[in-house]
Coordinates of C-alpha atoms and ligand atoms in Angstrom, one line a residue:
X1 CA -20.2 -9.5 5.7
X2 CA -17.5 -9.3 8.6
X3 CA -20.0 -6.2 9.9
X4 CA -22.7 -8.8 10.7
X5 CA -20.6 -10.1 13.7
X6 CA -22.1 -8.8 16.8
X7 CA -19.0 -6.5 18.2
X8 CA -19.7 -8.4 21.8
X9 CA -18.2 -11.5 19.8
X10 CA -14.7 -11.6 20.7
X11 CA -13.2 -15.3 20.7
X12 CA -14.2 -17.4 17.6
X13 CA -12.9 -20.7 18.0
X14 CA -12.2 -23.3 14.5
X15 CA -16.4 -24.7 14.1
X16 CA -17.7 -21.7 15.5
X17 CA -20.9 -19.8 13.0
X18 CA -18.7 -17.1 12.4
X19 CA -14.5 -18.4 12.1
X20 CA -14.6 -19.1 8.6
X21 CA -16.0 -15.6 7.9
X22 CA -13.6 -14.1 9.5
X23 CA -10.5 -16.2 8.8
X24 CA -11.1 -15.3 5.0
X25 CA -11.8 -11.7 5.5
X26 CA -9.1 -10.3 2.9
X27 CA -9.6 -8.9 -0.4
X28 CA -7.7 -12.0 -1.5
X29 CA -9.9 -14.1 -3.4
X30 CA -7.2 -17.0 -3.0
X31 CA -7.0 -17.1 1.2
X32 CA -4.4 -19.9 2.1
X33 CA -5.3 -23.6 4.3
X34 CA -4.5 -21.8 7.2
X35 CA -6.2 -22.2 10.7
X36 CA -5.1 -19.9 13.6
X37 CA -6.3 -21.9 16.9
X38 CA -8.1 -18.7 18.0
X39 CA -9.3 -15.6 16.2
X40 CA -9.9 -12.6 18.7
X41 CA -11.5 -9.6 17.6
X42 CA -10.5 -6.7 20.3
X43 CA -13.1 -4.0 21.3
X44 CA -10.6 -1.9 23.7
X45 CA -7.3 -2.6 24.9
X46 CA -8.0 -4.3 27.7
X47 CA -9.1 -7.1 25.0
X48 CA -5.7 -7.0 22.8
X49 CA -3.7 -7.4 26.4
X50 CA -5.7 -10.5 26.7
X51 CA -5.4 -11.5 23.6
X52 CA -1.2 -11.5 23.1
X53 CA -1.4 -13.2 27.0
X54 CA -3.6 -16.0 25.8
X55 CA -1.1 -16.4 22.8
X56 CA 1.9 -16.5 25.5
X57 CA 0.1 -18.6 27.5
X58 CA -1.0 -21.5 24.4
X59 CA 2.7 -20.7 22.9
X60 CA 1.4 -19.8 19.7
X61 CA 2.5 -17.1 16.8
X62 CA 0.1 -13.8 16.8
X63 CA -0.2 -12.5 13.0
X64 CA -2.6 -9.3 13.3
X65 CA -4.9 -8.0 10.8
X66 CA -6.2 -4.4 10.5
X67 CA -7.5 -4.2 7.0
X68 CA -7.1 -7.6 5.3
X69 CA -5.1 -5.9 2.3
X70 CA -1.5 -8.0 2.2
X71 CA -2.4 -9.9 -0.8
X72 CA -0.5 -13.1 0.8
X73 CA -2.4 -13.3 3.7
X74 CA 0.7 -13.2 6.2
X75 CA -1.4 -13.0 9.4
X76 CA -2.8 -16.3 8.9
X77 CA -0.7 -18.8 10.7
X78 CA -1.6 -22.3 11.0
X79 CA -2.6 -23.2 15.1
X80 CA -1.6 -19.9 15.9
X81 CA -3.9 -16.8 17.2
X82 CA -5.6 -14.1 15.0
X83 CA -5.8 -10.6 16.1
X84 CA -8.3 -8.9 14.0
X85 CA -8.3 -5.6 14.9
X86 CA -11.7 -4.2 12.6
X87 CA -13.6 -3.0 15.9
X88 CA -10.6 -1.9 18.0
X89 CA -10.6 2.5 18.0
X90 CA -12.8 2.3 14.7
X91 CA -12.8 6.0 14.9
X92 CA -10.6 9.0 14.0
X93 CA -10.3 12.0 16.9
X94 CA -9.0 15.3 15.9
X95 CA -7.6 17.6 18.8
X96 CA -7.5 21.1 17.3
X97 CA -4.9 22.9 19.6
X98 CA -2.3 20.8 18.9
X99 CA -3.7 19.7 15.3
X100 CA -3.4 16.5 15.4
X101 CA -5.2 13.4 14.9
X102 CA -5.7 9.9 16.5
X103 CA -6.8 6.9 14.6
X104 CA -7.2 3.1 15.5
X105 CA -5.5 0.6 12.9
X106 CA -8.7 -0.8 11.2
X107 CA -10.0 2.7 10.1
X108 CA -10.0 2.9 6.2
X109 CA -8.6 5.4 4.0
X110 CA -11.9 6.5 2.7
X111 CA -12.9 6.7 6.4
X112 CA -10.0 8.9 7.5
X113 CA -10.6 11.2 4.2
X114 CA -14.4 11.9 4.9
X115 CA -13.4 12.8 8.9
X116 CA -10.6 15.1 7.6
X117 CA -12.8 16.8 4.7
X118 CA -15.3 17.5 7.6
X119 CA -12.5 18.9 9.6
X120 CA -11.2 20.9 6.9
X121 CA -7.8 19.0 7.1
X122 CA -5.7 17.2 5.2
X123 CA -3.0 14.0 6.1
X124 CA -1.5 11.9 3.6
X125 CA -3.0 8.9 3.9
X126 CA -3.4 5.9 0.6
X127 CA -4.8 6.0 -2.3
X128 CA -7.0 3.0 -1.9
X129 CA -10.2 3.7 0.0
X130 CA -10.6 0.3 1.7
X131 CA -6.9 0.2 2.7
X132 CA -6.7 0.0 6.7
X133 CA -4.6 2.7 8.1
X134 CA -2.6 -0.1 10.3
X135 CA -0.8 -2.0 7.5
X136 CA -0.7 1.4 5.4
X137 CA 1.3 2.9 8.2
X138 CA 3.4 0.7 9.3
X139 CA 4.8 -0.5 6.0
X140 CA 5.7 2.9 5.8
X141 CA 2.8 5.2 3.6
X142 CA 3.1 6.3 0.2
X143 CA 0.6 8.8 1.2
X144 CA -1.3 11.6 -1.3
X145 CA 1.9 13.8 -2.9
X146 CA 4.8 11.9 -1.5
X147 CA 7.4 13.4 -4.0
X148 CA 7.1 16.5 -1.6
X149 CA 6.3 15.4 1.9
X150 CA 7.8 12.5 2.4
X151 CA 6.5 9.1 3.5
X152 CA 4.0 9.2 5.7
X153 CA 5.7 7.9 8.3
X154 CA 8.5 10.6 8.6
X155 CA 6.8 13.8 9.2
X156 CA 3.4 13.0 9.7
X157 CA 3.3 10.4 12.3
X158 CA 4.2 11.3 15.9
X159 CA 3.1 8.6 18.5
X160 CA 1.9 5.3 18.2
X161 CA 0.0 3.3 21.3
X162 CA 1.5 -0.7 21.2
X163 CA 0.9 -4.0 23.2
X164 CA 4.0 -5.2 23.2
X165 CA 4.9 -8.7 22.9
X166 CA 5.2 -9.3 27.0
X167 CA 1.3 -8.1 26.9
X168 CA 2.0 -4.5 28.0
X169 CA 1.4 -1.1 26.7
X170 CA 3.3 1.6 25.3
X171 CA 3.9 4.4 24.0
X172 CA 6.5 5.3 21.3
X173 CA 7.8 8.4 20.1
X174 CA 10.6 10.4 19.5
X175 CA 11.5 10.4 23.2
X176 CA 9.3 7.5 24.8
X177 CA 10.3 4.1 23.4
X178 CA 12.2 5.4 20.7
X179 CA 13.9 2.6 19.6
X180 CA 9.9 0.9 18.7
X181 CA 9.2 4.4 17.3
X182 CA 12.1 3.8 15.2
X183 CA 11.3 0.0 14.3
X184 CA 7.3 0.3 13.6
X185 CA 8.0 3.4 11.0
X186 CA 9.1 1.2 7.5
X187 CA 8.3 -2.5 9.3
X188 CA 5.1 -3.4 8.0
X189 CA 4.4 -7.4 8.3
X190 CA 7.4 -7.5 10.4
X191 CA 6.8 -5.6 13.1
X192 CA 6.5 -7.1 16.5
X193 CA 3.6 -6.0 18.6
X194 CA -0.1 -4.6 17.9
X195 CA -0.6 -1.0 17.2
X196 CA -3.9 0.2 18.6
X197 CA -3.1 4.1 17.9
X198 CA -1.7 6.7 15.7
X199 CA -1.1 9.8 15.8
X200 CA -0.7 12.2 13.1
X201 CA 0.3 15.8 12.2
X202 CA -2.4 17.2 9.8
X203 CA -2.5 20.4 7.8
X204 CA -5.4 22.5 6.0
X205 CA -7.4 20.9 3.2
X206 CA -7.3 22.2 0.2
X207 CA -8.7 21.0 -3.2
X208 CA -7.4 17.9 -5.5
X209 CA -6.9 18.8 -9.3
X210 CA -5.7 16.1 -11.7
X211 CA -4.9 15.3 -15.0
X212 CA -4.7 12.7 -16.9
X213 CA -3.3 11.9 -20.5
X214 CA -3.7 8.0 -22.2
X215 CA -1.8 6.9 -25.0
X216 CA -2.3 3.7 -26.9
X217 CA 1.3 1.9 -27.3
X218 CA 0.4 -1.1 -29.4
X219 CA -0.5 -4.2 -28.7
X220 CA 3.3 -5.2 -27.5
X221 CA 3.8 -2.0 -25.6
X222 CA 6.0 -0.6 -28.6
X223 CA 5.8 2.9 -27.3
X224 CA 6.0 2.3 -23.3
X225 CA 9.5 3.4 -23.2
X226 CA 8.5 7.2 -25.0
X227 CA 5.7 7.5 -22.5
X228 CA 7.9 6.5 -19.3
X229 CA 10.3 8.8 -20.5
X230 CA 8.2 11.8 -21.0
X231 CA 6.5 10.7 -17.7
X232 CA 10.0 10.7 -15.7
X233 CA 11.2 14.3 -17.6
X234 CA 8.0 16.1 -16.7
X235 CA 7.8 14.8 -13.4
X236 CA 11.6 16.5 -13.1
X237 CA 10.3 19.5 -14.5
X238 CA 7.2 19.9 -11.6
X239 CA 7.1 21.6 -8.4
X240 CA 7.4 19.2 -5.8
X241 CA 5.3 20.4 -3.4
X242 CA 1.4 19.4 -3.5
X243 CA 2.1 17.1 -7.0
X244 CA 2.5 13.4 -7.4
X245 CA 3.3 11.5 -10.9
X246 CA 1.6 8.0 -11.6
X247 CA 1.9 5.6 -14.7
X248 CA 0.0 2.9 -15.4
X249 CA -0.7 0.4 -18.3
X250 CA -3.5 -1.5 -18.9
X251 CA -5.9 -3.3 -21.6
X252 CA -8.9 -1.3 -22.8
X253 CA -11.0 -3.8 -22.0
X254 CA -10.3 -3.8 -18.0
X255 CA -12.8 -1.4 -17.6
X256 CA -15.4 -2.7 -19.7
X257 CA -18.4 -4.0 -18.0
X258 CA -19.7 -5.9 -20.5
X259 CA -16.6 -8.3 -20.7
X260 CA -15.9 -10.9 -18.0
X261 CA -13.0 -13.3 -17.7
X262 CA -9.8 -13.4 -18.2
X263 CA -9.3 -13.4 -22.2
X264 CA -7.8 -10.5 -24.1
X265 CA -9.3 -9.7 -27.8
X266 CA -6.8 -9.7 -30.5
X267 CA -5.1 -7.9 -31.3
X268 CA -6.0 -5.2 -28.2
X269 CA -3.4 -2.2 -28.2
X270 CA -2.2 -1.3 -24.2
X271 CA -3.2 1.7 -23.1
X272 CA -0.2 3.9 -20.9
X273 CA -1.9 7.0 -18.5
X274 CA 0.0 9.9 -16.9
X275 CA -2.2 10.6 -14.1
X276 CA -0.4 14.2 -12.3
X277 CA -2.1 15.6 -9.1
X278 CA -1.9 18.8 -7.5
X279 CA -3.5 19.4 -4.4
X280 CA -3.7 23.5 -4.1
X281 CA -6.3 25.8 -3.7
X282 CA -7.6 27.1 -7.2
X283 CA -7.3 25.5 -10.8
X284 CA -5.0 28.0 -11.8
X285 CA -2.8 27.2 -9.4
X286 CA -3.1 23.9 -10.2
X287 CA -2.7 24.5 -14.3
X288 CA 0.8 26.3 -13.3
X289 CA 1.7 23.4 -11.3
X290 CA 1.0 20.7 -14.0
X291 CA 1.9 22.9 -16.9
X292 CA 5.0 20.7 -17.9
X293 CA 2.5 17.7 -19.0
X294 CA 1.0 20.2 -21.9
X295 CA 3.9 19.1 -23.8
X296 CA 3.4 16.0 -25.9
X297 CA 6.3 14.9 -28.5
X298 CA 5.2 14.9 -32.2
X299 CA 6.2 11.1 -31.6
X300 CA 3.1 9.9 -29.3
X301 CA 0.8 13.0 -30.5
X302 CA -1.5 10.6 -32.7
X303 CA -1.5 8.2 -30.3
X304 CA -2.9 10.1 -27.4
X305 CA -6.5 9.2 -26.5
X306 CA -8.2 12.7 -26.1
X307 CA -6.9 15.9 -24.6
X308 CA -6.2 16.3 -20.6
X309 CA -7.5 19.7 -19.1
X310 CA -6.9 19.7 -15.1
X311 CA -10.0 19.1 -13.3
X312 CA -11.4 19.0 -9.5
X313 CA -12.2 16.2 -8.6
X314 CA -13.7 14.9 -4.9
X315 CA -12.3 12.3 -2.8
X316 CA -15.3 10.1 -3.5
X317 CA -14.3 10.1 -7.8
X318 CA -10.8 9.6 -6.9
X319 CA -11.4 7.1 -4.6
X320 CA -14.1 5.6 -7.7
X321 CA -11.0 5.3 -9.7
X322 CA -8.8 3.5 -7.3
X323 CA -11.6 0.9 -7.0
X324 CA -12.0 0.6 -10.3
X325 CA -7.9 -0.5 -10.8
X326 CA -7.9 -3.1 -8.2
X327 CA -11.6 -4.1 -7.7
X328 CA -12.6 -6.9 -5.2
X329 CA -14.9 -8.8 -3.5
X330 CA -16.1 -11.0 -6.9
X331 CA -13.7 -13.9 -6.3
X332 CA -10.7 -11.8 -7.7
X333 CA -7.4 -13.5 -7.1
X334 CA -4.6 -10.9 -7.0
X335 CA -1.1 -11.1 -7.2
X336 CA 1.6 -8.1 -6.7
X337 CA 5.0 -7.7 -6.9
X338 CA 7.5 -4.6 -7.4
X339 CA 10.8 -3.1 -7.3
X340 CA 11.8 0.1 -6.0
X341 CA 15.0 1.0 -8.4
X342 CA 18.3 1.7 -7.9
X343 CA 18.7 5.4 -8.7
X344 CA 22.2 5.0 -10.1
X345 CA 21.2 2.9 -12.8
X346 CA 20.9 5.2 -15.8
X347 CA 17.2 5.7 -16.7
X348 CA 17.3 4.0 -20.1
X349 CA 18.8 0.7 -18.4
X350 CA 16.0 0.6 -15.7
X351 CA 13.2 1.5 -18.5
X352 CA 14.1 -1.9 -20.2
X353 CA 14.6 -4.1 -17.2
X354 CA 11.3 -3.1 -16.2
X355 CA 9.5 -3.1 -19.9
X356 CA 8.2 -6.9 -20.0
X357 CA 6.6 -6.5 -16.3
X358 CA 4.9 -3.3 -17.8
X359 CA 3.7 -4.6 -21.0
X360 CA 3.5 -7.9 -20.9
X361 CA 0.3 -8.0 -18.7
X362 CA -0.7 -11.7 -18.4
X363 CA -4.6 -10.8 -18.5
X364 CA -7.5 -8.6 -18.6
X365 CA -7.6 -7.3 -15.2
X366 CA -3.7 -7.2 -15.1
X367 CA -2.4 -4.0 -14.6
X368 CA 1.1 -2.1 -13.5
X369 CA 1.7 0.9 -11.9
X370 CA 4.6 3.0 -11.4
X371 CA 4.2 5.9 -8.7
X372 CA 6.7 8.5 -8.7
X373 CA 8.4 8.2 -5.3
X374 CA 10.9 11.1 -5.7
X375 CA 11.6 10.1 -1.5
X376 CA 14.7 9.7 -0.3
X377 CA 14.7 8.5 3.4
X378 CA 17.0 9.4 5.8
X379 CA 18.4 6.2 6.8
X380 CA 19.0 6.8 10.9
X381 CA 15.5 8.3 11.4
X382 CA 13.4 5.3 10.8
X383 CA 13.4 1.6 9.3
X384 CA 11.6 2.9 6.0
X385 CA 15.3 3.5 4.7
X386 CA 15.5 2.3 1.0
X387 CA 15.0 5.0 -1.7
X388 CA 11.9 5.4 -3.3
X389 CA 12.3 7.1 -6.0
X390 CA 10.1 5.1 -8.5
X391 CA 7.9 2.2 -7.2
X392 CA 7.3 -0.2 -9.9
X393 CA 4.6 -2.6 -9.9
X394 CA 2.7 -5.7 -11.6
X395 CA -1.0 -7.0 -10.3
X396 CA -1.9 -9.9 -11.3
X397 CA -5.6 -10.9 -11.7
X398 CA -7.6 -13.9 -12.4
X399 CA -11.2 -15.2 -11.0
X400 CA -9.8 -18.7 -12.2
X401 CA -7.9 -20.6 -9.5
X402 CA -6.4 -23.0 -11.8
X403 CA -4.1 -20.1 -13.4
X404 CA -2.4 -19.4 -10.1
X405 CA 1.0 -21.5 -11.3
X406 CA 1.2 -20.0 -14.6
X407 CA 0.7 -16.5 -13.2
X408 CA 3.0 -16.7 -10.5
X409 CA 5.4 -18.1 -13.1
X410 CA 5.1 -15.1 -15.5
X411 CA 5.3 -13.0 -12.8
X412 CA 8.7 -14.7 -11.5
X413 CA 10.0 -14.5 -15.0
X414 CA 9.2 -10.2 -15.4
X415 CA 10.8 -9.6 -11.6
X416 CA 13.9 -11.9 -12.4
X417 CA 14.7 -9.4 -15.5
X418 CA 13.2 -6.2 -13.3
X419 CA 15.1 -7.1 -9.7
X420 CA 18.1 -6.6 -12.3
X421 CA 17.6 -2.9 -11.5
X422 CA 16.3 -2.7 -7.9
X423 CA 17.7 -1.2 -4.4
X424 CA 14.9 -3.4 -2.9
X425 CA 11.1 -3.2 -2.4
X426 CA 8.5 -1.9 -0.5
X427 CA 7.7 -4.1 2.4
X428 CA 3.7 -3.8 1.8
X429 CA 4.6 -6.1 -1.5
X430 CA 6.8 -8.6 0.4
X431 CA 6.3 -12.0 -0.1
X432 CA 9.2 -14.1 1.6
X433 CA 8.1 -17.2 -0.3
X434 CA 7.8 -15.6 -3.7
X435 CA 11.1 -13.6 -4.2
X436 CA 13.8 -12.6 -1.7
X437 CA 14.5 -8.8 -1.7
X438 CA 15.7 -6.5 0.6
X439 CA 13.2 -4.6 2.4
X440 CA 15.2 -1.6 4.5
X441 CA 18.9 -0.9 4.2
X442 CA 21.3 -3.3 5.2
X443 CA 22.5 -1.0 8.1
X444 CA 18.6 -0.7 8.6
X445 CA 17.7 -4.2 8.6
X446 CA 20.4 -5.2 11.7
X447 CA 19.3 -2.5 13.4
X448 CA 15.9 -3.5 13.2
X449 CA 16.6 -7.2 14.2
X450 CA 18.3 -6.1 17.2
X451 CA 15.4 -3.6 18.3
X452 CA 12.9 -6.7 17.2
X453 CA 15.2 -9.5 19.2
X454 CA 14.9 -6.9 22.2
X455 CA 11.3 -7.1 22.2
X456 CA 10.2 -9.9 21.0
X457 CA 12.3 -12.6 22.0
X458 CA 10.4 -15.6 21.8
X459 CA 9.2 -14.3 18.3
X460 CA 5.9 -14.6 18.9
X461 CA 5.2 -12.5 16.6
X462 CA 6.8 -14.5 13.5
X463 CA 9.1 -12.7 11.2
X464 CA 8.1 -12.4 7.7
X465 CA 10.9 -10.5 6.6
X466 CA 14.7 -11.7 5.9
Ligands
FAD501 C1 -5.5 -1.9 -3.9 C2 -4.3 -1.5 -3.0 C3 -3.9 -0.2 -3.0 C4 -2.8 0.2 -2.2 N1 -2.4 1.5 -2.2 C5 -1.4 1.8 -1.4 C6 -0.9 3.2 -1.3 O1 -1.5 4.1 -2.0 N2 0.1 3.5 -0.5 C7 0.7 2.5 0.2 O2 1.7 2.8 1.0 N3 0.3 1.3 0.2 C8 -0.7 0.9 -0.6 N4 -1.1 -0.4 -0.6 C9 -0.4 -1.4 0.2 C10 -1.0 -1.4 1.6 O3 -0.7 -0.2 2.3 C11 -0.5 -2.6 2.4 O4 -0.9 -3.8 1.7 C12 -1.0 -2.6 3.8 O5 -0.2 -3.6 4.5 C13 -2.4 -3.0 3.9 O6 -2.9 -2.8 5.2 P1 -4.2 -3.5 5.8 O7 -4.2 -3.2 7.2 O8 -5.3 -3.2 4.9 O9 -3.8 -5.0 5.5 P2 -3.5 -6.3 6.5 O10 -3.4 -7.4 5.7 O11 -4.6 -6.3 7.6 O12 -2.2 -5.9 7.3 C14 -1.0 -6.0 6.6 C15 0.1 -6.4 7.7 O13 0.3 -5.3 8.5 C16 0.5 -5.7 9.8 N5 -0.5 -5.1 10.7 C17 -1.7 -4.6 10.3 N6 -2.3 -4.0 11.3 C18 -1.5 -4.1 12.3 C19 -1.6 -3.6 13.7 N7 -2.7 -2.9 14.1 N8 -0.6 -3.9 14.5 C20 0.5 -4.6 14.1 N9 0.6 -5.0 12.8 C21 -0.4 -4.8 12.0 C22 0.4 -7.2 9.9 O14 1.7 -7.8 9.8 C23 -0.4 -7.5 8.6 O15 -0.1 -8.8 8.1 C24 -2.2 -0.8 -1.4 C25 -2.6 -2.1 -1.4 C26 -3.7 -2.5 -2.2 C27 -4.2 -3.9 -2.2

């Protein structure tokens, strides 16, 4: 719908044919009463300088938008200016001496993965295709095959181009306005200017095989904590090069067409998949690297749904897939939260504190997710700083507004028992009026608000984080 808006519109004022559009232009079914004063939708640079001025100059709060993803709508604030950056470097560059790539914050993951397929190159960008690369980057990246590489953010990305909050531009880097460099790597919804470039390292592209097994654990999740387990102790057992890990539990009936609302037959066992990846160049290759997930315990052998070769599959099916978990643009109201655990709690201890926000899904479309970190950050390089070496997640989804409080409440209730077991969480899932958690290191975090006090000292752009 946004794409209907002539590009040479840049100012859309509260009345105007198009502000409404564009103020609810998130995935979000369930956009907040919130009415920035202006929204500005940058071409060029030029038009993002202007834009941060005319917030100085009105003193009001910029929030900034790239691809609309944060679930909670953070860049809405109330009489303050909207910086949606959707036509601003829409485009991804490639320079092939150096091997590197440029991209503006509103390009998409899908959009980035058909560039670099035609490139024959490969970054580790999300998993969701519509995902913006702005938000994706700056909260940090769990990128394709982060158990070997890293976040994205550590060894992939090498420059970004900001306006700062003074209405200037910069570059940061390692050397150049490091200390930004340092503070935009792990920020996310707390950092303090607008990014209108990245760049990125990129390697050759190779081919994605994966593999995936479904169990049926019952309708109460009896078996979730055989399946985690076997999950957790194959993952230990795999190369961690070019292979990721991800759990997730669902109902059958998400995926059925046929069945709308919210309403879960009974009684309706959950379904658990191991979904492993390898991203090598032949399906041998690729068996060897996934060979640990051939083993299934007598214990869950009858309850497996079918067997699970490794298969090539295209961007475009994988891509099919991620849709299909968190689909939008039907009046869907989602709702996340997450933990990232504390790797010295003992495995069996995290397993339980985690169960009831794994099992306990609160309706159809619900569904959790665990992705296999494996990442520890080091913690002077960059404000992504907490461990990641499981990221543990609920959705939430309804189409009926009216289930919001009871949601949120069930949600409240499986975090309280989960948080019991947490380092912290990724930023990208923060919501500072939901739950408190810590988002970076503590050592991280004053850092940061030095760096952020620095730049931005009339906070105009508002801090979500605390
Ligand atoms: C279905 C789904 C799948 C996901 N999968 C992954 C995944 O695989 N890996 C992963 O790491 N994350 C994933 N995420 C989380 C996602 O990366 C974050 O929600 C991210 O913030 C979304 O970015 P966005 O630009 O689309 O959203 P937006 O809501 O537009 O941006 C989020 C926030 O980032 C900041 N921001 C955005 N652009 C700019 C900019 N140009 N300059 C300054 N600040 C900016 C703003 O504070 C904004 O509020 C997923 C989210 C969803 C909903």
């Amino acid at each position: 719908m946004a794409g209907t808006i002539s590009p040479t519109e840049k100012v859309f004022l509260p009345g105007s044919p198009h502000y409404e559009q564009l103020r609810k232009a998130f995935i979000n079914a369930n956009v907040p009463a919130k009415y920035p004063r202006e929204i500005h939708r940058p071409i060029c640079v030029q038009d993002v300088i202007a834009a941060v001025n005319r917030a100085k100059e009105l003193g009001i709060p910029i929030g900034v938008r790239s691809g609309g993803h944060l679930f909670t709508c953070m860049s809405l604030w109330q009489d303050g200016l909207l910086i949606d950056t959707s036509n601003l470097n829409r485009q991804v560059e490639y320079e092939e001496k150096t091997q590197t790539i440029t991209y503006g914050p509103a390009v998409r993951v899908c959009e980035i993965s058909e560039k670099l397929e035609k490139l024959g190159r490969f970054f580790p960008h999300g998993h969701a295709p519509s995902v913006a690369m702005g938000g994706f980057t700056l909260a940090g990246g769990q990128g394709f095959f982060m158990r070997g590489w890293g976040a994205t953010v550590d060894q992939w990305v090498t420059e970004l181009e900001v306006v700062v909050p003074d209405g200037s531009l910069i570059r940061a880097n390692a050397s150049e306005n490091a200390d930004v460099f340092w503070a935009a790597r792990g920020s996310g919804q707390g950092f303090f200017g607008v990014v209108t470039k990245f760049c990125a390292r990129t390697i050759s592209a190779r081919k994605f095989y994966q593999r995936q097994r479904t169990f049926s654990i019952g309708p109460n999740g009896k078996l979730f904590n055989e399946v985690l387990t076997l999950a957790i102790e194959q993952n230990e057992k795999t190369p961690k090069y070019g292979t990721e890990v991800a759990v997730c539990t669902f109902f059958p009936e998400k995926f059925n067409p046929t069945i709308e609302g919210d309403e879960i037959s009974e009684p309706s066992s959950l379904m658990m998949s191991i979904t492993a990846a390898a991203y090598v160049d032949s399906i041998s290759e690729a068996e060897t690297l996934l060979s640990a997930f051939d083993y299934v315990p007598d214990g869950l052998a009858e309850v497996v749904a079918g067997p699970a070769p490794v298969i090539l599959k295209s961007w475009k099916e994988v891509f099919q897939e991620q849709d299909m978990l968190v689909p939008y643009g039907n009046g869907e109201i989602w709702h996340i939260d997450s933990i990232l655990n504390d790797p010295s709690i003992p495995l069996p201890e995290m397993i339980e504190a985690i169960k009831p926000s794994q099992t306990q899904l609160p309706t159809r479309q619900s569904v959790g997710v665990i992705y296999i970190g494996d990442t520890y950050p080091d913690v002077g390089k960059m404000a992504f700083s907490l461990p990641q070496q499981y990221y543990i997640s609920t959705f939430t989804c309804t189409k009926n507004p009216t289930k919001i409080p009871a949601l949120r409440n069930w949600m409240k209730n499986v975090y309280r028992e989960a948080e019991k077991v947490a380092c912290g969480m990724y930023v990208a899932d923060y919501d500072i009026t939901f739950r408190k958690s810590k988002v970076m290191t503590d050592s991280a975090f004053e850092r940061f608000i030095k760096i952020r006090d620095k730049w931005d000292p009339e906070c105009r752009f508002p801090l979500t984080l605390e």
